[in-house]
Amino acid sequence: SQTIHQWPATLVQPVGSPLSLECTVEGTSNPNLYWYRQAAGRGLQLLFYSVGIGQISSEVPQNLSASRPQDRQFILSSKKLLLSDSGFYLCARDTYYGYTFGSGTRLTVV
Amino acid sequence: GDSVTQMEGPVTLSEEAFLTINCTYTATGYPSLFWYVQYPGEGLQLLLKATKADDKGSNKGFEATYRKETTSFHLEKGSVQVSDSAVYFCALSDRYRGGSQGNLIFGKGTKLSVKP
């Protein structure tokens, strides 16, 4: 199985509040994992990727951070959310056949 | 850097109409090319892929051919259905750059609405 679990599915948070989105994967060990954000009118933007435990690469500077405390766990965090952080966040892993995506988290910052 | 450009939507078609969604790319090497589909409220699903020039990816009646000479990967379907209404993303993988990670670069997506 290459299933990816993301939660929560939807989230409404006030500006300035913290954030923690979790992604867990099933299947083979040591997967490459990715966080993408889909904002209205802007397509999909790669935020972070990880090739192993504790290894995080950031694609864009921002107030978000990511961590990989376990092989199959990838967490997206923020200490203080901004309005511009609203969007649809997708976790993905790559496989021989292409990427497998989770079902996403819809974040609305109010 | 590498990039993907796809036609802007939304695209509205009647059922059984012919569909073309244009996609062109810019890359310095030989990327793999993908089409992903996103149904309302869901994550992305791989629709089809092609890994080298002249390859044709196909799935669920959709087709796309990797054209290196025109750097294109246009998505086509001969007869669309209402159930095909979704957002379609063209993407390329820069895995050819080496290393264990291959980041997908996406186009902005094209929303397709099919009317009965």
CSV table of C-alpha atoms in Angstrom, one decimal:
chain,number,residue,atom,x,y,z
A,1,SER,CA,0.0,0.0,0.0
A,2,GLN,CA,1.2,3.5,-0.8
A,3,THR,CA,-1.5,5.2,1.2
A,4,ILE,CA,-0.9,8.7,2.6
A,5,HIS,CA,-2.9,9.9,5.6
A,6,GLN,CA,-3.4,13.6,6.2
A,7,TRP,CA,-5.3,15.4,9.0
A,8,PRO,CA,-7.2,17.3,9.7
A,9,ALA,CA,-9.2,17.6,6.4
A,10,THR,CA,-10.3,21.2,7.2
A,11,LEU,CA,-9.0,23.8,9.6
A,12,VAL,CA,-10.0,27.3,10.4
A,13,GLN,CA,-7.4,29.2,12.5
A,14,PRO,CA,-7.0,32.8,13.6
A,15,VAL,CA,-4.1,35.0,12.5
A,16,GLY,CA,-1.2,34.6,14.8
A,17,SER,CA,-2.1,31.1,16.0
A,18,PRO,CA,0.2,28.1,15.7
A,19,LEU,CA,-0.3,25.3,13.1
A,20,SER,CA,0.6,21.6,13.0
A,21,LEU,CA,-0.4,19.5,10.0
A,22,GLU,CA,0.5,15.8,10.1
A,23,CYS,CA,1.1,13.4,7.3
A,24,THR,CA,1.8,9.7,7.7
A,25,VAL,CA,2.6,7.2,5.0
A,26,GLU,CA,2.3,3.5,4.6
A,27,GLY,CA,4.4,1.3,2.4
A,28,THR,CA,8.1,1.0,1.8
A,29,SER,CA,10.5,2.6,4.2
A,30,ASN,CA,12.5,5.8,3.7
A,31,PRO,CA,10.2,7.4,1.3
A,32,ASN,CA,10.9,10.9,-0.2
A,33,LEU,CA,8.1,13.1,1.1
A,34,TYR,CA,6.8,16.5,0.0
A,35,TRP,CA,4.6,19.3,1.2
A,36,TYR,CA,2.8,21.3,-1.5
A,37,ARG,CA,0.5,24.3,-1.1
A,38,GLN,CA,-2.3,25.1,-3.5
A,39,ALA,CA,-3.4,28.7,-3.3
A,40,ALA,CA,-6.2,30.2,-5.3
A,41,GLY,CA,-5.0,31.2,-8.8
A,42,ARG,CA,-1.4,30.1,-8.1
A,43,GLY,CA,-1.3,26.4,-8.8
A,44,LEU,CA,0.8,24.1,-6.7
A,45,GLN,CA,3.9,25.3,-4.9
A,46,LEU,CA,6.5,23.0,-3.4
A,47,LEU,CA,7.2,24.0,0.2
A,48,PHE,CA,9.4,21.3,1.6
A,49,TYR,CA,10.8,18.0,0.8
A,50,SER,CA,12.5,15.3,2.9
A,51,VAL,CA,14.7,12.4,1.9
A,52,GLY,CA,15.0,10.9,5.4
A,53,ILE,CA,14.5,11.4,9.1
A,54,GLY,CA,15.6,14.8,10.2
A,55,GLN,CA,16.4,15.9,6.6
A,56,ILE,CA,14.4,18.8,5.4
A,57,SER,CA,14.9,21.1,2.4
A,58,SER,CA,13.0,24.3,2.0
A,59,GLU,CA,12.0,25.6,-1.4
A,60,VAL,CA,10.6,28.9,-0.4
A,61,PRO,CA,11.3,31.2,2.5
A,62,GLN,CA,8.3,31.8,4.7
A,63,ASN,CA,7.0,31.4,8.2
A,64,LEU,CA,6.3,27.7,7.8
A,65,SER,CA,8.6,24.9,8.9
A,66,ALA,CA,8.7,21.2,8.4
A,67,SER,CA,10.0,18.3,10.5
A,68,ARG,CA,10.4,14.5,10.0
A,69,PRO,CA,10.6,12.9,13.4
A,70,GLN,CA,10.0,9.4,12.1
A,71,ASP,CA,10.6,7.7,8.8
A,72,ARG,CA,6.9,7.8,7.8
A,73,GLN,CA,5.8,11.0,9.5
A,74,PHE,CA,6.1,14.5,8.0
A,75,ILE,CA,4.8,17.5,9.9
A,76,LEU,CA,4.2,21.0,8.6
A,77,SER,CA,4.2,23.7,11.3
A,78,SER,CA,4.0,27.4,11.9
A,79,LYS,CA,4.4,29.4,15.1
A,80,LYS,CA,2.2,32.3,13.9
A,81,LEU,CA,-0.1,32.0,11.0
A,82,LEU,CA,-0.6,34.8,8.4
A,83,LEU,CA,-3.7,35.4,6.3
A,84,SER,CA,-1.5,34.5,3.3
A,85,ASP,CA,-1.0,31.0,4.7
A,86,SER,CA,-4.6,30.1,3.7
A,87,GLY,CA,-4.7,27.3,1.1
A,88,PHE,CA,-4.9,23.6,0.4
A,89,TYR,CA,-1.9,21.7,1.7
A,90,LEU,CA,-1.0,18.4,0.2
A,91,CYS,CA,1.5,15.8,1.3
A,92,ALA,CA,3.0,13.5,-1.3
A,93,ARG,CA,5.5,10.8,-1.7
A,94,ASP,CA,7.3,9.7,-4.8
A,95,THR,CA,7.1,6.2,-6.2
A,96,TYR,CA,8.5,4.6,-9.3
A,97,TYR,CA,5.2,5.3,-11.0
A,98,GLY,CA,4.9,9.0,-10.0
A,99,TYR,CA,3.7,10.8,-7.0
A,100,THR,CA,1.0,9.7,-4.6
A,101,PHE,CA,-0.9,12.5,-2.8
A,102,GLY,CA,-2.8,12.6,0.4
A,103,SER,CA,-6.3,14.0,0.4
A,104,GLY,CA,-5.2,17.4,1.6
A,105,THR,CA,-5.9,19.8,4.4
A,106,ARG,CA,-8.0,23.0,3.6
A,107,LEU,CA,-6.6,25.7,5.9
A,108,THR,CA,-8.4,29.0,6.3
A,109,VAL,CA,-6.7,31.7,8.3
A,110,VAL,CA,-9.2,34.3,9.6
B,1,GLY,CA,14.7,27.1,-14.1
B,2,ASP,CA,12.3,24.4,-15.3
B,3,SER,CA,8.7,25.4,-15.7
B,4,VAL,CA,5.4,24.2,-17.0
B,5,THR,CA,2.8,26.4,-18.8
B,6,GLN,CA,-0.7,25.1,-19.4
B,7,MET,CA,-3.7,26.8,-20.9
B,8,GLU,CA,-5.8,28.9,-18.6
B,9,GLY,CA,-9.3,27.8,-17.8
B,10,PRO,CA,-12.0,27.4,-17.1
B,11,VAL,CA,-12.9,25.2,-20.0
B,12,THR,CA,-16.6,24.4,-20.4
B,13,LEU,CA,-17.6,21.6,-22.8
B,14,SER,CA,-20.8,19.7,-23.5
B,15,GLU,CA,-20.8,16.0,-22.9
B,16,GLU,CA,-19.2,13.9,-25.7
B,17,ALA,CA,-17.2,16.9,-26.9
B,18,PHE,CA,-13.5,16.6,-27.8
B,19,LEU,CA,-11.1,17.9,-25.2
B,20,THR,CA,-7.6,19.4,-25.6
B,21,ILE,CA,-5.7,21.0,-22.7
B,22,ASN,CA,-2.4,22.4,-23.9
B,23,CYS,CA,0.8,22.0,-21.9
B,24,THR,CA,4.3,23.1,-22.7
B,25,TYR,CA,7.4,22.9,-20.7
B,26,THR,CA,10.9,24.3,-20.3
B,27,ALA,CA,13.6,22.1,-19.0
B,28,THR,CA,17.4,21.8,-19.4
B,29,GLY,CA,17.4,18.0,-19.6
B,30,TYR,CA,15.0,15.1,-20.2
B,31,PRO,CA,12.2,15.3,-17.7
B,32,SER,CA,9.4,12.9,-17.1
B,33,LEU,CA,6.0,14.4,-17.8
B,34,PHE,CA,2.7,13.9,-16.0
B,35,TRP,CA,-0.9,14.8,-16.0
B,36,TYR,CA,-2.7,14.8,-12.6
B,37,VAL,CA,-6.4,15.2,-12.0
B,38,GLN,CA,-8.0,16.8,-8.9
B,39,TYR,CA,-11.7,16.1,-8.3
B,40,PRO,CA,-13.6,18.6,-6.1
B,41,GLY,CA,-12.4,18.6,-2.5
B,42,GLU,CA,-9.8,15.9,-3.1
B,43,GLY,CA,-6.1,15.5,-3.5
B,44,LEU,CA,-4.3,14.9,-6.8
B,45,GLN,CA,-4.4,11.6,-8.6
B,46,LEU,CA,-2.0,10.5,-11.3
B,47,LEU,CA,-3.8,10.4,-14.6
B,48,LEU,CA,-1.0,9.4,-17.0
B,49,LYS,CA,2.7,9.9,-17.5
B,50,ALA,CA,5.4,9.7,-20.2
B,51,THR,CA,9.1,9.3,-19.5
B,52,LYS,CA,10.8,9.9,-22.8
B,53,ALA,CA,10.2,11.5,-26.2
B,54,ASP,CA,7.4,10.1,-28.3
B,55,ASP,CA,6.0,8.1,-25.4
B,56,LYS,CA,2.2,8.2,-25.2
B,57,GLY,CA,0.6,8.0,-21.8
B,58,SER,CA,-3.0,6.9,-21.7
B,59,ASN,CA,-5.7,6.2,-19.0
B,60,LYS,CA,-9.5,6.4,-18.8
B,61,GLY,CA,-9.7,7.5,-22.4
B,62,PHE,CA,-7.2,10.4,-21.9
B,63,GLU,CA,-4.0,10.5,-23.9
B,64,ALA,CA,-0.9,12.7,-24.1
B,65,THR,CA,2.2,12.4,-26.2
B,66,TYR,CA,5.6,13.6,-25.1
B,67,ARG,CA,6.8,15.9,-27.9
B,68,LYS,CA,10.4,16.9,-27.5
B,69,GLU,CA,10.5,19.0,-30.7
B,70,THR,CA,7.7,21.2,-29.5
B,71,THR,CA,8.3,20.7,-25.7
B,72,SER,CA,4.6,19.8,-25.3
B,73,PHE,CA,2.5,17.3,-23.6
B,74,HIS,CA,-1.1,18.2,-24.5
B,75,LEU,CA,-3.9,16.2,-22.9
B,76,GLU,CA,-6.7,14.9,-25.2
B,77,LYS,CA,-9.9,13.0,-24.8
B,78,GLY,CA,-12.2,12.1,-27.7
B,79,SER,CA,-15.5,12.3,-25.8
B,80,VAL,CA,-15.8,13.8,-22.3
B,81,GLN,CA,-18.3,12.9,-19.7
B,82,VAL,CA,-19.8,14.9,-16.8
B,83,SER,CA,-17.7,12.8,-14.5
B,84,ASP,CA,-14.5,14.2,-16.1
B,85,SER,CA,-15.2,17.6,-14.5
B,86,ALA,CA,-12.1,18.4,-12.4
B,87,VAL,CA,-8.9,20.4,-12.4
B,88,TYR,CA,-6.1,19.0,-14.5
B,89,PHE,CA,-2.5,19.7,-13.8
B,90,CYS,CA,0.5,19.2,-16.1
B,91,ALA,CA,3.8,18.5,-14.3
B,92,LEU,CA,7.4,17.6,-15.0
B,93,SER,CA,9.8,15.8,-12.8
B,94,ASP,CA,13.4,17.0,-12.5
B,95,ARG,CA,14.6,13.6,-11.3
B,96,TYR,CA,17.1,13.6,-14.1
B,97,ARG,CA,19.1,16.1,-12.0
B,98,GLY,CA,20.3,13.2,-9.9
B,99,GLY,CA,20.1,12.5,-6.3
B,100,SER,CA,17.3,10.7,-4.6
B,101,GLN,CA,14.7,13.4,-4.8
B,102,GLY,CA,12.7,14.3,-7.8
B,103,ASN,CA,10.6,17.4,-7.3
B,104,LEU,CA,7.5,17.8,-9.4
B,105,ILE,CA,7.0,21.2,-11.0
B,106,PHE,CA,3.3,21.9,-11.7
B,107,GLY,CA,1.4,24.1,-14.1
B,108,LYS,CA,-1.3,26.3,-12.6
B,109,GLY,CA,-4.0,23.8,-13.4
B,110,THR,CA,-7.0,24.0,-15.8
B,111,LYS,CA,-10.5,23.6,-14.6
B,112,LEU,CA,-12.7,21.6,-16.8
B,113,SER,CA,-16.5,21.7,-16.5
B,114,VAL,CA,-18.6,19.3,-18.6
B,115,LYS,CA,-22.3,20.0,-19.0
B,116,PRO,CA,-24.8,17.3,-19.7
